[in-house]
Tab-separated table of C-alpha atoms in Angstrom:
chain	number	residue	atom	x	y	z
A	1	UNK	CA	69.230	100.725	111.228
A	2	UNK	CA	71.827	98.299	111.416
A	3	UNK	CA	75.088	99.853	110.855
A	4	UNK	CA	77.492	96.098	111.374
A	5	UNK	CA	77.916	93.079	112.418
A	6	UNK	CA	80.184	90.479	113.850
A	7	UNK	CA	80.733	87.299	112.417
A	8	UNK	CA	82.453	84.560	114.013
A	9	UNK	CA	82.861	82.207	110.711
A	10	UNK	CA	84.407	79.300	112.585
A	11	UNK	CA	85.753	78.854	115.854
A	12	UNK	CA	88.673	76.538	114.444
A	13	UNK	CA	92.270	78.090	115.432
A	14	UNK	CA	95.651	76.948	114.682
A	15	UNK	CA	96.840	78.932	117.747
A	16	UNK	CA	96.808	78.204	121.792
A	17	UNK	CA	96.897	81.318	122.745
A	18	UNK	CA	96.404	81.164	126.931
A	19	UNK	CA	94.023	84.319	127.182
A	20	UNK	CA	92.144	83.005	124.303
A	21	UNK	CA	88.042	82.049	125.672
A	22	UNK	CA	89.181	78.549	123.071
A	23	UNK	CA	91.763	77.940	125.124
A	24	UNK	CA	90.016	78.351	128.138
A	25	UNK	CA	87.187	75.966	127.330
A	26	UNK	CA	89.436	73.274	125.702
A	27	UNK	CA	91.737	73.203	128.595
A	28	UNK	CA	88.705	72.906	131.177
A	29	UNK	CA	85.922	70.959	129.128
A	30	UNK	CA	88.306	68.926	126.229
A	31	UNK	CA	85.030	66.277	126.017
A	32	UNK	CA	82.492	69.048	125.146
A	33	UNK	CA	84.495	70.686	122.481
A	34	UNK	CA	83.447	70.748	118.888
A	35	UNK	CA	84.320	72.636	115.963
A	36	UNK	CA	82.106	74.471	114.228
A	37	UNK	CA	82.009	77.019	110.731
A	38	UNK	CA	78.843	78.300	109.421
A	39	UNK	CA	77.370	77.403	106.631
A	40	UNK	CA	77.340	80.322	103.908
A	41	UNK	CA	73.849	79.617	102.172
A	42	UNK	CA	72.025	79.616	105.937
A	43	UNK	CA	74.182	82.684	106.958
A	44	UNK	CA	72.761	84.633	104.044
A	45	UNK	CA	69.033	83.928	104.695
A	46	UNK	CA	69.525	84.933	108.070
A	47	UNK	CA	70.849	88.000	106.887
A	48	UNK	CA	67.831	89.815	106.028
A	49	UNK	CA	69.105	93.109	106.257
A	50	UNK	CA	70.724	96.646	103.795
A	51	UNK	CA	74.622	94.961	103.651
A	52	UNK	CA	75.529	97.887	101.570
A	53	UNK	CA	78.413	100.088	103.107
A	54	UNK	CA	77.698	98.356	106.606
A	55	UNK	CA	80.784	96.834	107.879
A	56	UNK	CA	81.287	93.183	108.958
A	57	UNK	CA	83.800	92.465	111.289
A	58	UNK	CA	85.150	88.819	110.418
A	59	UNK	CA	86.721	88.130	113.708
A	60	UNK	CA	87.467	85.202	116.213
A	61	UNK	CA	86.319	84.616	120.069
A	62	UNK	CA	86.926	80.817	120.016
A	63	UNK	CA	89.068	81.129	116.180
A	64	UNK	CA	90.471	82.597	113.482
A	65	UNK	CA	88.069	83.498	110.708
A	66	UNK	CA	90.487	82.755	107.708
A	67	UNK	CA	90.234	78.771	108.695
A	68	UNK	CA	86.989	78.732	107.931
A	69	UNK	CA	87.158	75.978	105.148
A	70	UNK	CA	84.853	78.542	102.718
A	71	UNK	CA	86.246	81.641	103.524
A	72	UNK	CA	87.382	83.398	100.569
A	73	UNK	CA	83.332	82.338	99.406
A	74	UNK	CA	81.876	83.862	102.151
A	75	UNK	CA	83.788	86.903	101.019
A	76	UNK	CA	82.853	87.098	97.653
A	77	UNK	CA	79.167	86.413	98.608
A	78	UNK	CA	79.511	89.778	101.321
A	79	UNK	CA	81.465	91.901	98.691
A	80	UNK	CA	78.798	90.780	96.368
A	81	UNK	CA	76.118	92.308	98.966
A	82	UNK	CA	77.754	95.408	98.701
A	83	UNK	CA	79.616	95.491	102.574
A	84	UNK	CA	82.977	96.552	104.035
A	85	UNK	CA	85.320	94.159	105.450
A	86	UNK	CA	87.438	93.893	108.848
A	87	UNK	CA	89.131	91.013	108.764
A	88	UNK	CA	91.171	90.202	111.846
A	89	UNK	CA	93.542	87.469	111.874
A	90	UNK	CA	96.862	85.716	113.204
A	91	UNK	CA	97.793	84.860	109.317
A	92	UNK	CA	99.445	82.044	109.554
A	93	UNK	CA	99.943	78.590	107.099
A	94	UNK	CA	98.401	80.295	104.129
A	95	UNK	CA	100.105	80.092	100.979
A	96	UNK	CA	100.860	83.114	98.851
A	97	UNK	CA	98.361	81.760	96.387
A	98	UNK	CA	95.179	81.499	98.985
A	99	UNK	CA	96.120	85.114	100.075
A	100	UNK	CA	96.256	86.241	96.213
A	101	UNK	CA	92.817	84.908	95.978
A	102	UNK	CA	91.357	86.759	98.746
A	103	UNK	CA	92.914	90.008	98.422
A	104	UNK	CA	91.624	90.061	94.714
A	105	UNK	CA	88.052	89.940	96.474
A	106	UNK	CA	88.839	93.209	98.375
A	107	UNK	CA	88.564	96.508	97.820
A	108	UNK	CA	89.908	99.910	99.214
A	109	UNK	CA	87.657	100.047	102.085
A	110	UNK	CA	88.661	96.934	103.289
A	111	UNK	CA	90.847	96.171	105.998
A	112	UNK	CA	93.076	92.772	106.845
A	113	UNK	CA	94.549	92.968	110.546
A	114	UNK	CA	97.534	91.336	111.368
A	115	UNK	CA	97.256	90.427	115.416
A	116	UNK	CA	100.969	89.801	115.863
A	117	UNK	CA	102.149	90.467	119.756
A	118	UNK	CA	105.577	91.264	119.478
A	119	UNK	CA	108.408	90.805	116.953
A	120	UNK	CA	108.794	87.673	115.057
A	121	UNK	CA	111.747	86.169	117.911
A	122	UNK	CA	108.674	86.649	120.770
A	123	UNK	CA	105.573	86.997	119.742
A	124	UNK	CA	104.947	83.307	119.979
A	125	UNK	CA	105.369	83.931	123.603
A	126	UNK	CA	101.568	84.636	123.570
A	127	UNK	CA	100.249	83.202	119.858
A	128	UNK	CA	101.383	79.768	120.744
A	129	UNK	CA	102.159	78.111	117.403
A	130	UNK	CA	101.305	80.630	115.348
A	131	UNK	CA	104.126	80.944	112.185
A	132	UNK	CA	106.400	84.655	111.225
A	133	UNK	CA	107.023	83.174	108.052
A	134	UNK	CA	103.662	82.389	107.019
A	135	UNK	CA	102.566	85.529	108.558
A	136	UNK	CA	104.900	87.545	106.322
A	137	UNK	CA	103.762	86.076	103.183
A	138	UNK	CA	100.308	87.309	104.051
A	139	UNK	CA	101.265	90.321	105.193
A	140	UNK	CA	103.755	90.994	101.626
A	141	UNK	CA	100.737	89.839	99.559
A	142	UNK	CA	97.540	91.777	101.218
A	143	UNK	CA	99.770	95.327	100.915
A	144	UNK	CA	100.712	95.455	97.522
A	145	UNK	CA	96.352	95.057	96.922
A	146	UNK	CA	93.863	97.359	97.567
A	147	UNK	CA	92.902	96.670	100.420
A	148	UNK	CA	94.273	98.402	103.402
A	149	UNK	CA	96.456	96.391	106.185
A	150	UNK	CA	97.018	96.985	109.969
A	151	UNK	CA	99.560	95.808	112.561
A	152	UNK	CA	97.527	95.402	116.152
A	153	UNK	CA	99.995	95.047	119.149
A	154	UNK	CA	99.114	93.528	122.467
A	155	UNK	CA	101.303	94.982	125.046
A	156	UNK	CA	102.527	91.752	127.088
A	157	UNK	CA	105.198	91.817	129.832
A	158	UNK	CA	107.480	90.256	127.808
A	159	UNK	CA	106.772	92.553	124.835
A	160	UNK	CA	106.418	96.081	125.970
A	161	UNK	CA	109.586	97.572	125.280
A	162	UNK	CA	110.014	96.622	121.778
A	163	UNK	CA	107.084	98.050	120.513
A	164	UNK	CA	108.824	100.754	118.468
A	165	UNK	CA	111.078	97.577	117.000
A	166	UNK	CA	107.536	96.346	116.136
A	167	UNK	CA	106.351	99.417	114.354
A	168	UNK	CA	109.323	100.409	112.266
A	169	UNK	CA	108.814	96.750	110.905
A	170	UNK	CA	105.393	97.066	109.926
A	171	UNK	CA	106.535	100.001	108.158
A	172	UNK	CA	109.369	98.250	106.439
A	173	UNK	CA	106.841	95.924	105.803
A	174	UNK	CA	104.814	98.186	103.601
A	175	UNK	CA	101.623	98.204	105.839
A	176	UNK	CA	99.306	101.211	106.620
A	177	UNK	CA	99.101	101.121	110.457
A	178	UNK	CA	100.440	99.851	113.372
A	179	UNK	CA	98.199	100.266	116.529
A	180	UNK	CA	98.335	99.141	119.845
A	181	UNK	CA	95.893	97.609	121.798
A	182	UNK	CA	96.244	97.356	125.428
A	183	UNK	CA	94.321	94.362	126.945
A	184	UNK	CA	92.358	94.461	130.223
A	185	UNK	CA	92.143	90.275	130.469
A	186	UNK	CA	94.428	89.578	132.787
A	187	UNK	CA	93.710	86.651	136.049
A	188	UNK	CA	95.768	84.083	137.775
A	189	UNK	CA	96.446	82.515	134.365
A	190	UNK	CA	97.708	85.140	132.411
A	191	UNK	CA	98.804	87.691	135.297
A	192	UNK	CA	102.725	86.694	134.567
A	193	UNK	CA	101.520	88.213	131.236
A	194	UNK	CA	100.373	91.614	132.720
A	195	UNK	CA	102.874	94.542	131.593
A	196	UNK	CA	103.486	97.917	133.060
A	197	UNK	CA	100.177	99.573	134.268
A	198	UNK	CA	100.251	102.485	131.763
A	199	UNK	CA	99.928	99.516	129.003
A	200	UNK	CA	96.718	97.816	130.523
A	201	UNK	CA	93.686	98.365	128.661
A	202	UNK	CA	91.199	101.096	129.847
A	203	UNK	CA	88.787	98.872	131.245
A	204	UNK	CA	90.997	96.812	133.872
A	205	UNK	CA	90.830	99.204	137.113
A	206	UNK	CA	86.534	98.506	136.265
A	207	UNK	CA	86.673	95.372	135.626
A	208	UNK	CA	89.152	94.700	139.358
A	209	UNK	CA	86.426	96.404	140.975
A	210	UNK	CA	83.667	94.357	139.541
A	211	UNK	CA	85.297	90.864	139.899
A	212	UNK	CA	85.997	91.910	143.866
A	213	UNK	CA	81.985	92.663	144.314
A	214	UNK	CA	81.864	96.456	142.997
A	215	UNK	CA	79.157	97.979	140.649
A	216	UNK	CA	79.980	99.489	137.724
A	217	UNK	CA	77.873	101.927	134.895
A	218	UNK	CA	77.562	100.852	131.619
A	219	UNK	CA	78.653	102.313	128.255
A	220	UNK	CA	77.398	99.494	126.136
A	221	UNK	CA	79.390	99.154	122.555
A	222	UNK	CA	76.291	97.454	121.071
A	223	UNK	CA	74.250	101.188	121.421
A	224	UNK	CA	76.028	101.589	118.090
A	225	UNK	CA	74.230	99.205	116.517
A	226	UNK	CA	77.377	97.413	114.717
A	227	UNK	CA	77.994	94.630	117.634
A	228	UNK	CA	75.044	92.594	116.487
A	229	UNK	CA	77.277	88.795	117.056
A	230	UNK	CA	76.559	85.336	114.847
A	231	UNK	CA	78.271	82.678	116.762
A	232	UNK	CA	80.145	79.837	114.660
A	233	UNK	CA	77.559	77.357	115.804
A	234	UNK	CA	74.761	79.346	114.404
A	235	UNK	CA	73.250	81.417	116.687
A	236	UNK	CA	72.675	85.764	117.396
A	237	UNK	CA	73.546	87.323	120.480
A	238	UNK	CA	74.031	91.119	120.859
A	239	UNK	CA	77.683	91.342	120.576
A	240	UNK	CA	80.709	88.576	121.525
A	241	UNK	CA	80.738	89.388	125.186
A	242	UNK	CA	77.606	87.990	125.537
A	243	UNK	CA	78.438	84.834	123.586
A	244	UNK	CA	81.902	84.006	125.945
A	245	UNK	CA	80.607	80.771	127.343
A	246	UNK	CA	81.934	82.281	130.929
A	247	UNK	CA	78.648	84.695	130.352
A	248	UNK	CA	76.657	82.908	127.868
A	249	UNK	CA	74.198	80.675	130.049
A	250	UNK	CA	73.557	83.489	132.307
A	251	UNK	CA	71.860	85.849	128.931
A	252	UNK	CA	68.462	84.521	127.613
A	253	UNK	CA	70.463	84.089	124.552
A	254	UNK	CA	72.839	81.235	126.340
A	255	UNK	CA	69.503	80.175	127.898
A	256	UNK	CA	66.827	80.135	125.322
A	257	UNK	CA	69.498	79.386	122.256
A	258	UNK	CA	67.109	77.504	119.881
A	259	UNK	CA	65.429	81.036	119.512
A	260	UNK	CA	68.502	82.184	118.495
A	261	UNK	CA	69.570	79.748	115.594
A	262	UNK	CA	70.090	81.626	112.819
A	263	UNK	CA	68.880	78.253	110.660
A	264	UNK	CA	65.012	78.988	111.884
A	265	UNK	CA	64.923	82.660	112.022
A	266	UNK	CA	66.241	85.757	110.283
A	267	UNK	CA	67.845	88.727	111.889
A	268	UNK	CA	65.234	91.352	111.449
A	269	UNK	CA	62.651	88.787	113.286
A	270	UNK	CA	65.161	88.624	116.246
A	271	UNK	CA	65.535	91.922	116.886
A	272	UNK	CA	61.354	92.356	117.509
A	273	UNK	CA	61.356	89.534	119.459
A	274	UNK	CA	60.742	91.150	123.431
A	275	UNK	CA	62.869	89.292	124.889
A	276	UNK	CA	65.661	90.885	122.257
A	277	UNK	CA	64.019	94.541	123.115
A	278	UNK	CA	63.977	93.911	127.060
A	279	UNK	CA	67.269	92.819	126.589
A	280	UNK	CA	68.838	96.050	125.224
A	281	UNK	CA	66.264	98.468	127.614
A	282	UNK	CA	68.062	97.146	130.210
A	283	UNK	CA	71.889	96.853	129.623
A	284	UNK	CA	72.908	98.047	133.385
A	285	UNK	CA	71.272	95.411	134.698
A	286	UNK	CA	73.492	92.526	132.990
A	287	UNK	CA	76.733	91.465	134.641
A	288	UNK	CA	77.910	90.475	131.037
A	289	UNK	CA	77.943	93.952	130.184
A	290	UNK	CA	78.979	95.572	133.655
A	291	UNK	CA	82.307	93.594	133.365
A	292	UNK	CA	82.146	93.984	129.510
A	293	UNK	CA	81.051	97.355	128.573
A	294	UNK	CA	81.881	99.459	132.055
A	295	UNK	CA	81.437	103.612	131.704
């Protein structure tokens, strides 16, 4: 039984972050770009499945879910279907009045996080463009609702030793936890980035070896059946590793993508398709998820 999903509403950003796959792709393809949000009424059908009490993580790989230009909708339509939101978001250039209309949507189980890398003088070091003051508003309007709110802290170089400044203003703030989240995406772009090794993510020392010609076991996230991954343009892969272009045309998801378009298929039809069951019967064979996913 399907116990989540992953949503990618729209892969439209306000941000440059330079980690960021958007980034990435823009800066080396800026002719193939093109924005995409789903549509709500094609989403739904697709979603043939029990929403009740499953969670849906509304989260960006290429954007920032809250620019989708329907997304308090889409909301209402999953609260509607009875599921529990993750929403995961920079939060900024939304009025007071757009974030009054979403957190009325919410509910206690919800959760809105706040990805904010540092304290409002830095953080901009890594969310390029993004905007404190805009970010605050959100932030002052989602906790005085129901829903719940979260702080999530990237430990950057430039960053690292103020994450206890950080913290105490979340608290100030109101909001219900402050957690940080060590990255493991570091390369020649992002390496001035890197902070002390006690803050890099859990996966980095795997993923060294593997990008130097080393093998690596799996410990696949998508075994717990809450990765299952809807692109912005419309189409399933198993979770959002798999749908980085850098790994996408190497999956028979990236390959075979018409199969995939949630406008001609539904969910529970993908997931008996053999391709689909091959596909998760043999997770150690798939460099997406040996760099991804290592044990």
């Amino acid at each position: 039984m399907i116990s989540g999903l992953h949503i990618e509403l729209t892969n439209i950003c306000t941000l440059k972050c330079p980690g960021c796959a958007r980034t990435r792709f823009i800066n080396q393809w800026p002719q193939h770009w093109k924005n995409h949000s789903l549509d709500i009424e094609q989403t739904m059908q697709f979603l043939d499945v029990d929403l009740d009490h499953r969670v849906i993580n509304l989260c960006g790989v290429y954007g920032d879910p809250i620019y989708h230009p329907e997304f308090i909708e889409f909301v209402k339509r999953f609260k509607q279907r009875g599921a529990v939101l993750k929403i995961t978001t920079n939060g900024s250039y939304k009025s007071q009045s757009w974030w009054q209309q979403l957190v009325e949507c919410l509910t206690d189980q919800d959760i809105i996080i706040f990805s904010v890398d540092g304290v409002p003088e830095n953080f901009t070091q890594y969310r390029v463009n993004a905007d404190w003051d805009s970010i605050r508003v959100g932030i002052e309007t989602a906790v005085k609702s129901r829903a719940k709110t979260q702080w999530s802290y990237i430990p950057f170089a430039y960053n690292q030793t103020q994450i206890d400044s950080a913290q105490k203003l979340s608290q100030d703030l109101g909001m219900d936890v402050f957690s940080v989240s060590p990255s493991d995406r570091f390369d020649q772009d992002t390496d001035h980035l890197k902070p002390d090794q006690h803050l890099l993510g859990s996966r980095y020392p795997a993923q060294t070896q593997w990008k130097n010609g080393g093998t690596t076991q799996v410990n696949p996230k998508c075994q717990d059946d809450r990765h299952h991954y809807i692109s912005a343009a419309g189409h399933y892969s198993p979770c959002c590793f798999a749908a980085d272009h850098r790994f996408y045309y190497k999956t028979p998801f990236g390959k075979n993508k018409k199969e995939y378009d949630i406008g001609t298929t539904t969910l529970s039809q993908i997931l008996k398709q053999p391709a689909v069951v091959e596909f998760y019967r043999t997770l150690d064979h798939h460099p997406v998820c040996q760099f991804n996913c290592p044990g």
